[in-house]
mmCIF file of C-alpha atoms and ligand atoms in Angstrom:
data_model
loop_
_atom_site.group_PDB
_atom_site.id
_atom_site.type_symbol
_atom_site.label_atom_id
_atom_site.label_comp_id
_atom_site.label_asym_id
_atom_site.label_seq_id
_atom_site.Cartn_x
_atom_site.Cartn_y
_atom_site.Cartn_z
ATOM 1 C CA MET A 173 21.528 4.160 -5.567
ATOM 2 C CA SER A 174 19.048 2.756 -3.067
ATOM 3 C CA VAL A 175 15.978 0.955 -4.310
ATOM 4 C CA GLY A 176 12.834 -0.632 -2.868
ATOM 5 C CA LEU A 177 11.623 -4.095 -3.825
ATOM 6 C CA TYR A 178 7.983 -5.010 -4.173
ATOM 7 C CA VAL A 179 7.264 -8.741 -4.388
ATOM 8 C CA HIS A 180 3.766 -9.726 -5.469
ATOM 9 C CA ILE A 181 2.138 -12.919 -4.216
ATOM 10 C CA PRO A 182 -1.164 -13.011 -6.122
ATOM 11 C CA PHE A 183 -2.977 -15.643 -4.070
ATOM 12 C CA CYS A 184 -5.835 -15.420 -1.594
ATOM 13 C CA LYS A 185 -8.029 -17.949 0.158
ATOM 14 C CA GLN A 186 -11.155 -16.217 -1.036
ATOM 15 C CA LYS A 187 -11.900 -13.076 -3.040
ATOM 16 C CA CYS A 188 -13.268 -10.263 -0.869
ATOM 17 C CA TYR A 189 -16.369 -8.645 -2.339
ATOM 18 C CA TYR A 190 -14.759 -5.218 -2.790
ATOM 19 C CA CYS A 191 -11.366 -6.306 -4.105
ATOM 20 C CA ASP A 192 -10.045 -5.527 -7.580
ATOM 21 C CA PHE A 193 -6.394 -6.269 -6.806
ATOM 22 C CA PRO A 194 -4.602 -8.830 -8.966
ATOM 23 C CA SER A 195 -5.220 -11.678 -6.535
ATOM 24 C CA TYR A 196 -6.857 -15.045 -7.090
ATOM 25 C CA ALA A 197 -8.433 -17.778 -5.010
ATOM 26 C CA GLY A 198 -8.273 -21.473 -5.881
ATOM 27 C CA LEU A 199 -4.781 -21.466 -7.434
ATOM 28 C CA GLU A 200 -3.079 -23.534 -4.738
ATOM 29 C CA HIS A 201 -1.857 -25.942 -7.436
ATOM 30 C CA LEU A 202 0.270 -23.103 -8.885
ATOM 31 C CA TYR A 203 2.028 -21.993 -5.687
ATOM 32 C CA LYS A 204 5.160 -24.049 -6.297
ATOM 33 C CA ASP A 205 5.531 -23.126 -9.980
ATOM 34 C CA TYR A 206 4.849 -19.487 -9.220
ATOM 35 C CA VAL A 207 7.566 -19.345 -6.591
ATOM 36 C CA ALA A 208 9.983 -21.076 -8.987
ATOM 37 C CA ALA A 209 9.242 -18.383 -11.607
ATOM 38 C CA LEU A 210 9.563 -15.650 -9.002
ATOM 39 C CA VAL A 211 12.937 -16.992 -7.913
ATOM 40 C CA ARG A 212 14.138 -16.874 -11.546
ATOM 41 C CA GLU A 213 13.043 -13.244 -11.800
ATOM 42 C CA ILE A 214 14.659 -12.404 -8.454
ATOM 43 C CA SER A 215 17.920 -13.903 -9.623
ATOM 44 C CA ASP A 216 17.826 -12.148 -13.039
ATOM 45 C CA GLN A 217 16.926 -8.744 -11.628
ATOM 46 C CA GLY A 218 19.390 -9.072 -8.773
ATOM 47 C CA GLY A 219 22.141 -9.415 -11.365
ATOM 48 C CA LEU A 220 20.963 -6.273 -13.164
ATOM 49 C CA LEU A 221 20.746 -4.195 -9.991
ATOM 50 C CA SER A 222 23.952 -5.407 -8.389
ATOM 51 C CA GLU A 223 25.132 -1.821 -7.798
ATOM 52 C CA SER A 224 21.975 -0.852 -5.893
ATOM 53 C CA VAL A 225 21.317 -1.219 -2.202
ATOM 54 C CA VAL A 226 17.855 -2.481 -1.314
ATOM 55 C CA ASP A 227 16.672 -0.524 1.700
ATOM 56 C CA SER A 228 13.033 -1.617 1.738
ATOM 57 C CA ILE A 229 11.217 -4.780 0.726
ATOM 58 C CA PHE A 230 7.462 -5.154 0.643
ATOM 59 C CA ILE A 231 5.988 -8.604 0.124
ATOM 60 C CA GLY A 232 2.404 -7.888 -0.797
ATOM 61 C CA GLY A 233 -0.546 -9.386 -2.538
ATOM 62 C CA GLY A 234 -2.869 -11.026 -2.475
ATOM 63 C CA THR A 235 -2.078 -12.691 0.786
ATOM 64 C CA PRO A 236 1.594 -13.701 0.899
ATOM 65 C CA THR A 237 0.999 -15.712 4.062
ATOM 66 C CA VAL A 238 -1.253 -18.220 2.258
ATOM 67 C CA LEU A 239 1.964 -19.664 0.863
ATOM 68 C CA PRO A 240 3.370 -22.553 2.880
ATOM 69 C CA THR A 241 6.203 -21.416 5.131
ATOM 70 C CA HIS A 242 8.880 -23.272 3.163
ATOM 71 C CA LEU A 243 7.951 -21.356 -0.026
ATOM 72 C CA LEU A 244 8.049 -18.015 1.761
ATOM 73 C CA VAL A 245 11.470 -18.995 3.067
ATOM 74 C CA VAL A 246 12.623 -19.760 -0.493
ATOM 75 C CA VAL A 247 11.476 -16.297 -1.635
ATOM 76 C CA LEU A 248 13.189 -14.492 1.243
ATOM 77 C CA GLU A 249 16.426 -16.460 0.997
ATOM 78 C CA ASN A 250 16.661 -15.814 -2.730
ATOM 79 C CA ILE A 251 16.089 -12.099 -2.316
ATOM 80 C CA LYS A 252 18.921 -11.977 0.189
ATOM 81 C CA ARG A 253 21.149 -14.032 -2.074
ATOM 82 C CA SER A 254 20.467 -11.975 -5.208
ATOM 83 C CA PHE A 255 20.293 -8.393 -3.915
ATOM 84 C CA ARG A 256 22.439 -6.230 -1.672
ATOM 85 C CA VAL A 257 19.940 -5.823 1.145
ATOM 86 C CA ALA A 258 20.874 -3.092 3.631
ATOM 87 C CA PRO A 259 21.324 -4.431 7.182
ATOM 88 C CA ASN A 260 18.692 -1.996 8.445
ATOM 89 C CA ALA A 261 16.254 -2.525 5.551
ATOM 90 C CA GLU A 262 12.558 -2.349 6.339
ATOM 91 C CA ILE A 263 11.132 -5.727 5.306
ATOM 92 C CA SER A 264 7.328 -5.844 5.359
ATOM 93 C CA ILE A 265 4.896 -8.624 4.669
ATOM 94 C CA GLU A 266 1.148 -8.415 4.196
ATOM 95 C CA ALA A 267 -0.926 -10.992 6.019
ATOM 96 C CA ASN A 268 -4.511 -11.852 6.625
ATOM 97 C CA PRO A 269 -5.681 -12.824 10.090
ATOM 98 C CA GLY A 270 -5.811 -16.570 10.457
ATOM 99 C CA THR A 271 -3.091 -17.255 7.877
ATOM 100 C CA THR A 272 -0.089 -16.723 10.134
ATOM 101 C CA GLU A 273 1.016 -19.642 12.249
ATOM 102 C CA LYS A 274 3.615 -19.378 14.955
ATOM 103 C CA THR A 275 6.291 -21.327 13.060
ATOM 104 C CA MET A 276 5.769 -19.184 9.965
ATOM 105 C CA LEU A 277 6.068 -15.970 11.970
ATOM 106 C CA GLN A 278 9.205 -17.221 13.697
ATOM 107 C CA GLU A 279 10.794 -18.268 10.401
ATOM 108 C CA ILE A 280 10.116 -15.029 8.535
ATOM 109 C CA ARG A 281 11.236 -13.039 11.559
ATOM 110 C CA ARG A 282 14.475 -15.037 11.576
ATOM 111 C CA LEU A 283 14.927 -14.172 7.902
ATOM 112 C CA GLY A 284 14.697 -10.461 8.602
ATOM 113 C CA VAL A 285 11.022 -9.602 8.111
ATOM 114 C CA ASN A 286 10.571 -6.796 10.633
ATOM 115 C CA ARG A 287 7.172 -5.341 9.746
ATOM 116 C CA ILE A 288 3.841 -7.075 9.323
ATOM 117 C CA SER A 289 0.694 -5.553 7.909
ATOM 118 C CA PHE A 290 -2.607 -7.229 8.743
ATOM 119 C CA GLY A 291 -5.610 -6.697 6.496
ATOM 120 C CA VAL A 292 -8.236 -6.587 9.221
ATOM 121 C CA GLN A 293 -10.692 -4.043 7.730
ATOM 122 C CA SER A 294 -13.049 -4.171 10.731
ATOM 123 C CA PHE A 295 -13.313 -5.637 14.207
ATOM 124 C CA SER A 296 -17.056 -6.137 13.750
ATOM 125 C CA ASN A 297 -18.051 -9.643 12.686
ATOM 126 C CA ASP A 298 -21.198 -8.308 11.017
ATOM 127 C CA VAL A 299 -19.138 -5.961 8.857
ATOM 128 C CA LEU A 300 -16.575 -8.665 8.074
ATOM 129 C CA ARG A 301 -19.360 -10.934 6.793
ATOM 130 C CA GLU A 302 -20.774 -8.119 4.658
ATOM 131 C CA ILE A 303 -17.477 -7.671 2.822
ATOM 132 C CA GLY A 304 -16.561 -11.334 2.365
ATOM 133 C CA ARG A 305 -13.579 -11.583 4.679
ATOM 134 C CA ILE A 306 -12.329 -15.031 5.711
ATOM 135 C CA HIS A 307 -11.698 -14.198 9.357
ATOM 136 C CA THR A 308 -13.500 -13.012 12.459
ATOM 137 C CA ALA A 309 -12.661 -10.099 14.723
ATOM 138 C CA GLU A 310 -11.418 -12.549 17.358
ATOM 139 C CA THR A 311 -9.046 -14.211 14.870
ATOM 140 C CA ALA A 312 -7.704 -10.793 13.936
ATOM 141 C CA VAL A 313 -6.933 -9.936 17.560
ATOM 142 C CA ASP A 314 -5.299 -13.347 18.106
ATOM 143 C CA SER A 315 -3.164 -12.964 14.968
ATOM 144 C CA VAL A 316 -1.844 -9.561 16.009
ATOM 145 C CA VAL A 317 -1.057 -10.775 19.534
ATOM 146 C CA LEU A 318 0.692 -13.862 18.155
ATOM 147 C CA ALA A 319 2.829 -11.686 15.872
ATOM 148 C CA GLN A 320 3.777 -9.571 18.892
ATOM 149 C CA ASP A 321 4.622 -12.717 20.864
ATOM 150 C CA CYS A 322 6.864 -13.779 17.983
ATOM 151 C CA GLY A 323 8.851 -10.564 18.251
ATOM 152 C CA PHE A 324 7.198 -8.226 15.736
ATOM 153 C CA THR A 325 7.421 -4.667 17.029
ATOM 154 C CA ASN A 326 6.297 -2.892 13.862
ATOM 155 C CA ILE A 327 2.733 -3.890 13.048
ATOM 156 C CA ASN A 328 0.158 -2.266 10.801
ATOM 157 C CA ILE A 329 -3.559 -2.850 10.720
ATOM 158 C CA ASP A 330 -5.675 -1.899 7.695
ATOM 159 C CA LEU A 331 -9.196 -0.765 8.489
ATOM 160 C CA MET A 332 -11.977 0.381 6.170
ATOM 161 C CA TYR A 333 -14.917 2.742 6.410
ATOM 162 C CA GLY A 334 -17.873 3.504 4.180
ATOM 163 C CA LEU A 335 -18.718 -0.213 4.045
ATOM 164 C CA PRO A 336 -22.213 -1.610 3.426
ATOM 165 C CA ASN A 337 -24.371 -1.445 6.547
ATOM 166 C CA GLN A 338 -21.418 -0.173 8.595
ATOM 167 C CA SER A 339 -22.292 2.300 11.328
ATOM 168 C CA LEU A 340 -20.199 5.090 12.778
ATOM 169 C CA GLU A 341 -20.311 3.244 16.098
ATOM 170 C CA GLN A 342 -18.881 0.076 14.513
ATOM 171 C CA LEU A 343 -15.992 2.053 13.050
ATOM 172 C CA LYS A 344 -15.378 3.736 16.393
ATOM 173 C CA ARG A 345 -15.231 0.372 18.149
ATOM 174 C CA SER A 346 -12.885 -1.063 15.513
ATOM 175 C CA LEU A 347 -10.518 1.857 15.975
ATOM 176 C CA LEU A 348 -10.616 1.353 19.742
ATOM 177 C CA VAL A 349 -9.702 -2.317 19.433
ATOM 178 C CA ALA A 350 -6.803 -1.359 17.166
ATOM 179 C CA TYR A 351 -5.514 1.185 19.713
ATOM 180 C CA GLN A 352 -5.748 -1.375 22.509
ATOM 181 C CA LEU A 353 -3.563 -3.763 20.520
ATOM 182 C CA GLU A 354 -0.658 -1.338 20.842
ATOM 183 C CA ILE A 355 0.321 -1.461 17.209
ATOM 184 C CA GLN A 356 2.572 1.096 15.532
ATOM 185 C CA HIS A 357 0.775 1.884 12.265
ATOM 186 C CA LEU A 358 -2.791 2.221 11.036
ATOM 187 C CA SER A 359 -4.131 2.543 7.501
ATOM 188 C CA VAL A 360 -7.746 3.610 7.225
ATOM 189 C CA TYR A 361 -9.256 3.452 3.742
ATOM 190 C CA GLY A 362 -12.649 4.519 2.477
ATOM 191 C CA LEU A 363 -14.430 1.962 0.299
ATOM 192 C CA LYS A 364 -14.414 2.661 -3.422
ATOM 193 C CA VAL A 365 -16.654 0.395 -5.420
ATOM 194 C CA GLU A 366 -14.414 -0.805 -8.231
ATOM 195 C CA GLU A 367 -15.500 -2.191 -11.569
ATOM 196 C CA GLY A 368 -15.541 -5.951 -11.896
ATOM 197 C CA THR A 369 -16.040 -6.601 -8.187
ATOM 198 C CA CYS A 370 -18.930 -8.304 -6.459
ATOM 199 C CA PHE A 371 -19.863 -4.963 -4.927
ATOM 200 C CA ALA A 372 -20.055 -3.332 -8.372
ATOM 201 C CA GLU A 373 -22.615 -5.964 -9.403
ATOM 202 C CA LEU A 374 -24.617 -5.469 -6.230
ATOM 203 C CA GLU A 375 -24.521 -1.709 -6.687
ATOM 204 C CA ALA A 376 -25.779 -2.039 -10.260
ATOM 205 C CA GLU A 377 -28.682 -4.111 -8.910
ATOM 206 C CA GLY A 378 -29.361 -1.470 -6.266
ATOM 207 C CA ALA A 379 -28.575 -4.028 -3.569
ATOM 208 C CA LEU A 380 -25.569 -2.373 -1.918
ATOM 209 C CA ASN A 381 -26.522 -0.424 1.161
ATOM 210 C CA LEU A 382 -23.678 2.077 1.495
ATOM 211 C CA PRO A 383 -23.558 4.864 4.091
ATOM 212 C CA GLY A 384 -24.709 8.236 2.751
ATOM 213 C CA ASP A 385 -22.263 11.063 1.985
ATOM 214 C CA ASP A 386 -22.718 12.705 5.391
ATOM 215 C CA GLU A 387 -22.132 9.458 7.248
ATOM 216 C CA ASP A 388 -19.152 8.672 5.060
ATOM 217 C CA GLU A 389 -17.644 12.052 5.832
ATOM 218 C CA ALA A 390 -18.359 11.606 9.538
ATOM 219 C CA MET A 391 -16.439 8.306 9.453
ATOM 220 C CA TYR A 392 -13.518 9.961 7.679
ATOM 221 C CA GLU A 393 -13.410 12.782 10.247
ATOM 222 C CA LEU A 394 -13.810 10.371 13.149
ATOM 223 C CA SER A 395 -10.888 8.203 12.086
ATOM 224 C CA ILE A 396 -8.583 11.203 11.691
ATOM 225 C CA ALA A 397 -9.563 12.768 15.020
ATOM 226 C CA ASN A 398 -9.407 9.517 16.994
ATOM 227 C CA ASN A 399 -6.141 8.326 15.464
ATOM 228 C CA THR A 400 -4.477 11.626 16.257
ATOM 229 C CA GLN A 401 -5.814 11.517 19.802
ATOM 230 C CA HIS A 402 -4.314 8.049 20.256
ATOM 231 C CA GLY A 403 -0.846 9.047 19.088
ATOM 232 C CA PHE A 404 -1.092 7.995 15.445
ATOM 233 C CA LYS A 405 0.187 10.898 13.411
ATOM 234 C CA ARG A 406 -1.254 11.236 9.952
ATOM 235 C CA TYR A 407 1.540 11.240 7.368
ATOM 236 C CA GLU A 408 -0.441 10.375 4.244
ATOM 237 C CA ILE A 409 -4.091 10.715 3.289
ATOM 238 C CA SER A 410 -4.984 7.253 4.641
ATOM 239 C CA ASN A 411 -1.931 6.397 6.742
ATOM 240 C CA PHE A 412 -1.134 7.064 10.388
ATOM 241 C CA ALA A 413 1.907 6.080 12.412
ATOM 242 C CA LYS A 414 3.417 6.314 15.848
ATOM 243 C CA LEU A 415 6.592 8.393 15.903
ATOM 244 C CA SER A 416 9.212 6.990 13.443
ATOM 245 C CA TYR A 417 6.993 4.116 12.275
ATOM 246 C CA GLU A 418 5.996 5.563 8.899
ATOM 247 C CA CYS A 419 6.193 2.868 6.231
ATOM 248 C CA ARG A 420 9.484 3.591 4.497
ATOM 249 C CA HIS A 421 8.576 1.482 1.495
ATOM 250 C CA ASN A 422 5.308 3.283 0.800
ATOM 251 C CA LEU A 423 7.010 6.650 1.232
ATOM 252 C CA LYS A 424 9.173 5.658 -1.730
ATOM 253 C CA TYR A 425 6.066 5.497 -3.930
ATOM 254 C CA TRP A 426 4.844 8.884 -2.805
ATOM 255 C CA TYR A 427 8.261 10.529 -3.095
ATOM 256 C CA SER A 428 8.836 9.028 -6.576
ATOM 257 C CA GLU A 429 11.891 7.078 -5.474
ATOM 258 C CA PRO A 430 12.926 4.000 -7.462
ATOM 259 C CA TYR A 431 11.445 0.582 -6.818
ATOM 260 C CA LEU A 432 11.533 -2.740 -8.570
ATOM 261 C CA GLY A 433 8.421 -4.911 -8.739
ATOM 262 C CA LEU A 434 8.801 -8.672 -8.916
ATOM 263 C CA GLY A 435 6.067 -11.187 -9.669
ATOM 264 C CA ALA A 436 2.892 -11.250 -11.741
ATOM 265 C CA ALA A 437 1.285 -7.808 -12.186
ATOM 266 C CA ALA A 438 4.098 -6.125 -10.267
ATOM 267 C CA HIS A 439 4.975 -2.557 -11.265
ATOM 268 C CA SER A 440 8.430 -0.995 -11.290
ATOM 269 C CA PHE A 441 9.643 2.587 -11.398
ATOM 270 C CA LEU A 442 13.297 2.765 -12.343
ATOM 271 C CA ASP A 443 15.187 5.636 -14.004
ATOM 272 C CA GLY A 444 11.891 7.461 -14.507
ATOM 273 C CA VAL A 445 10.410 4.561 -16.494
ATOM 274 C CA ARG A 446 7.261 2.719 -15.391
ATOM 275 C CA ARG A 447 7.056 -0.953 -16.199
ATOM 276 C CA ALA A 448 4.454 -3.631 -15.477
ATOM 277 C CA ASN A 449 4.794 -7.397 -15.528
ATOM 278 C CA VAL A 450 2.226 -9.678 -17.145
ATOM 279 C CA SER A 451 -0.705 -9.924 -14.790
ATOM 280 C CA SER A 452 -1.973 -13.464 -15.354
ATOM 281 C CA VAL A 453 -0.362 -15.977 -13.007
ATOM 282 C CA LYS A 454 -0.333 -18.650 -15.707
ATOM 283 C CA ASP A 455 1.256 -16.297 -18.272
ATOM 284 C CA TYR A 456 3.855 -15.236 -15.735
ATOM 285 C CA ILE A 457 4.840 -18.851 -15.081
ATOM 286 C CA GLU A 458 4.804 -19.720 -18.793
ATOM 287 C CA CYS A 459 6.887 -16.695 -19.827
ATOM 288 C CA SER A 460 9.380 -17.475 -17.111
ATOM 289 C CA ARG A 461 9.655 -21.141 -18.132
ATOM 290 C CA SER A 462 10.105 -20.385 -21.808
ATOM 291 C CA GLY A 463 12.526 -17.518 -21.260
ATOM 292 C CA LYS A 464 10.142 -14.892 -22.702
ATOM 293 C CA SER A 465 10.003 -11.378 -21.307
ATOM 294 C CA LEU A 466 7.840 -10.982 -18.208
ATOM 295 C CA VAL A 467 7.209 -7.342 -19.027
ATOM 296 C CA ALA A 468 3.747 -6.489 -20.353
ATOM 297 C CA SER A 469 4.154 -2.724 -20.683
ATOM 298 C CA VAL A 470 6.790 -0.023 -20.488
ATOM 299 C CA GLU A 471 5.926 3.621 -20.203
ATOM 300 C CA GLN A 472 8.349 6.493 -20.451
ATOM 301 C CA PRO A 473 6.216 9.399 -19.255
ATOM 302 C CA THR A 474 6.538 12.778 -20.944
ATOM 303 C CA VAL A 475 8.168 15.477 -18.815
ATOM 304 C CA GLU A 476 4.726 17.011 -18.209
ATOM 305 C CA THR A 477 3.288 13.700 -17.017
ATOM 306 C CA ALA A 478 6.333 13.017 -14.863
ATOM 307 C CA MET A 479 6.007 16.457 -13.222
ATOM 308 C CA ALA A 480 2.311 15.910 -12.552
ATOM 309 C CA GLU A 481 2.899 12.435 -11.101
ATOM 310 C CA PHE A 482 5.751 13.647 -8.945
ATOM 311 C CA SER A 483 3.549 16.439 -7.612
ATOM 312 C CA PHE A 484 0.344 14.624 -6.876
ATOM 313 C CA LEU A 485 2.055 11.578 -5.395
ATOM 314 C CA ALA A 486 3.987 13.805 -2.975
ATOM 315 C CA LEU A 487 0.823 15.766 -2.209
ATOM 316 C CA ARG A 488 -0.690 12.594 -0.782
ATOM 317 C CA THR A 489 1.761 12.989 2.094
ATOM 318 C CA VAL A 490 1.476 15.489 4.903
ATOM 319 C CA ARG A 491 4.992 16.671 4.059
ATOM 320 C CA GLY A 492 3.905 17.506 0.526
ATOM 321 C CA ILE A 493 5.986 18.424 -2.523
ATOM 322 C CA SER A 494 9.615 19.268 -1.890
ATOM 323 C CA ILE A 495 10.282 22.229 -4.176
ATOM 324 C CA ARG A 496 14.011 21.578 -4.084
ATOM 325 C CA ASP A 497 13.550 17.931 -5.155
ATOM 326 C CA PHE A 498 11.183 18.948 -7.944
ATOM 327 C CA ASN A 499 13.539 21.633 -9.278
ATOM 328 C CA LYS A 500 16.509 19.284 -9.145
ATOM 329 C CA LYS A 501 14.713 16.375 -10.768
ATOM 330 C CA PHE A 502 13.204 18.365 -13.633
ATOM 331 C CA ASN A 503 15.791 21.099 -13.904
ATOM 332 C CA ASN A 504 12.912 23.538 -13.832
ATOM 333 C CA ASP A 505 11.289 25.950 -11.409
ATOM 334 C CA PHE A 506 8.237 24.468 -9.691
ATOM 335 C CA PHE A 507 6.615 27.864 -9.189
ATOM 336 C CA ALA A 508 7.175 28.855 -12.805
ATOM 337 C CA VAL A 509 5.432 25.655 -13.913
ATOM 338 C CA TYR A 510 2.531 25.693 -11.458
ATOM 339 C CA GLN A 511 2.047 29.250 -10.139
ATOM 340 C CA HIS A 512 -1.349 29.869 -11.802
ATOM 341 C CA ARG A 513 -2.759 26.623 -10.550
ATOM 342 C CA LEU A 514 -1.293 27.147 -7.079
ATOM 343 C CA ASN A 515 -2.979 30.531 -6.863
ATOM 344 C CA ARG A 516 -6.309 28.938 -7.663
ATOM 345 C CA LEU A 517 -5.796 26.116 -5.148
ATOM 346 C CA GLU A 518 -4.703 28.581 -2.459
ATOM 347 C CA ARG A 519 -7.856 30.618 -3.020
ATOM 348 C CA MET A 520 -9.842 27.388 -2.565
ATOM 349 C CA GLU A 521 -7.891 26.814 0.695
ATOM 350 C CA ALA A 522 -6.812 23.423 -0.637
ATOM 351 C CA ILE A 523 -3.038 23.914 -0.359
ATOM 352 C CA LEU A 524 -0.449 25.789 1.656
ATOM 353 C CA SER A 525 3.162 26.630 0.886
ATOM 354 C CA ASP A 526 6.143 27.971 2.791
ATOM 355 C CA GLY A 527 8.375 28.270 -0.259
ATOM 356 C CA GLU A 528 10.168 24.983 0.502
ATOM 357 C CA TYR A 529 7.197 22.636 0.451
ATOM 358 C CA VAL A 530 3.654 22.692 -0.893
ATOM 359 C CA TRP A 531 1.146 20.580 0.995
ATOM 360 C CA LEU A 532 -2.566 19.908 1.196
ATOM 361 C CA THR A 533 -4.705 21.513 3.879
ATOM 362 C CA PRO A 534 -7.126 19.187 5.722
ATOM 363 C CA GLN A 535 -9.761 20.445 3.276
ATOM 364 C CA GLY A 536 -7.472 19.665 0.333
ATOM 365 C CA MET A 537 -6.846 16.151 1.684
ATOM 366 C CA LYS A 538 -10.556 15.494 1.791
ATOM 367 C CA PHE A 539 -10.931 16.268 -1.901
ATOM 368 C CA GLY A 540 -7.474 15.039 -2.937
ATOM 369 C CA ASN A 541 -8.409 13.826 -6.420
ATOM 370 C CA ALA A 542 -9.883 17.166 -7.466
ATOM 371 C CA VAL A 543 -6.685 18.898 -6.331
ATOM 372 C CA PHE A 544 -4.464 16.329 -8.045
ATOM 373 C CA ARG A 545 -6.204 17.010 -11.362
ATOM 374 C CA GLU A 546 -4.973 20.607 -11.166
ATOM 375 C CA PHE A 547 -1.414 19.323 -11.512
ATOM 376 C CA LEU A 548 -2.016 17.670 -14.878
ATOM 377 C CA LEU A 549 -0.278 19.791 -17.491
HETATM 378 S S1 LIG B 139 -7.440 -10.609 1.063
HETATM 379 FE FE1 LIG B 139 -6.806 -8.631 0.195
HETATM 380 S S2 LIG B 139 -5.990 -9.101 -1.826
HETATM 381 FE FE2 LIG B 139 -7.125 -10.905 -1.126
HETATM 382 S S3 LIG B 139 -9.136 -10.675 -2.010
HETATM 383 FE FE3 LIG B 139 -9.228 -9.786 0.050
HETATM 384 S S4 LIG B 139 -8.723 -7.622 -0.229
HETATM 385 FE FE4 LIG B 139 -8.144 -8.692 -2.106
#
C-alpha cells in the first residue's frame, strides 16, 4: 500500500487576519520540545506502517520554515529513518516569503524536499498590509528566485482574491508577477471570513470592506481565464499546474487515498477511518512526554457518509468521480445510488458524465458547495 504523510508544524511569526488554521505565533520557546514530540510520533507510526511505501510527504502548517534549519533537518532525517520513502516521492514544504534562507533551502533540498509552496497571497503591498502578512511583494519575489537558485524546480505560489480593498487590477498584476516568476503551480483561493479570526470581528463591526459579489465573481473568472492562458491547467477548483506538476499529495486527499497526519491537529485517513490528533501544541507535547495517546478523535464514517465524501472530494477535481473506483470501493453501483440526484444536477448544468467519470461543469465548479450537498445521502 502507498500512503501520503502530512506533517504539521503549527508555528507562525504572526497570525494573519483571515487565518483560522491551527497555527500560533509567539511559541518559539516550544519549537524544540515540539520537534522532540513529533520525532517520537514519527518513530512510533513508522513502526506501525512498515509495510507501506510513502510516496508523498507534505510538511505544512503554520509555517514550517520558521523552525531553525537544524530542527527541520531532524524532522526530515527521522521521517526517512522511520518510513519507507519511495525514491521518487514528492516531498513538499510550505514556506512564507522571508523565512527561507539559502542554507536552509540547500539543506532541505539535500534531504530530498523537491517542492516548495510559498504563501504569497498577493504581490500588492497594500493588500498584504490589509491582511496582516509579514512580508512584502519584493520579499516574495526574492524568496521564489532564491528557491530557484537553490535548485527547486517545482514551486507553488498561493494567491488570494476577494480580499478587503483589493481591486481586480491588483489581482491581475499579482497573477502577472506570478507568471513572470516561471513557477510550476498556482493556487488561487477566494477569501472566506472564518469564525474566530480578526476579519470575523471586523466584519461584525461592519469594518471589513470586501469586494461585492459581482467583483468577487469577476476576480474568480479572471484568475481562471488568465491562468489557463499562461499555461496553468486547472485540475482542482482552486489549483492550477503546468503539465505534470499537479500536487500529488493533495490529489490523494481528493481521491480519498490513504494518508497519515503527524503533529498537533494533524488528520489521518487510513483504512477508511478518519482520525485527528490533539490540536493544542502544549497538550501534544505533554501527551507525547507522558506516553498518552495523541489522538483526540476517531471517526468511522457510515457507508453513506463515506460515499458522499468520496464523491464530493473527487468532484473538486477536474477529473471528477471515477465510477469504477467508486463501485470497487463500495461494492455498489454509483448510478444506482445517485441517479436521481445526477438527473437534477444535469438539468441544472452543474455536472457532466461520460459513464466512466462524473465531473463538474465550469458552472458547477463555481457553486461547488451547493452541488456537493446533493451527494449527502
Ligand atoms: S502564515 Fe499561513 S498559517 Fe500562518 S497565520 Fe498566516 S495564513 Fe495562517
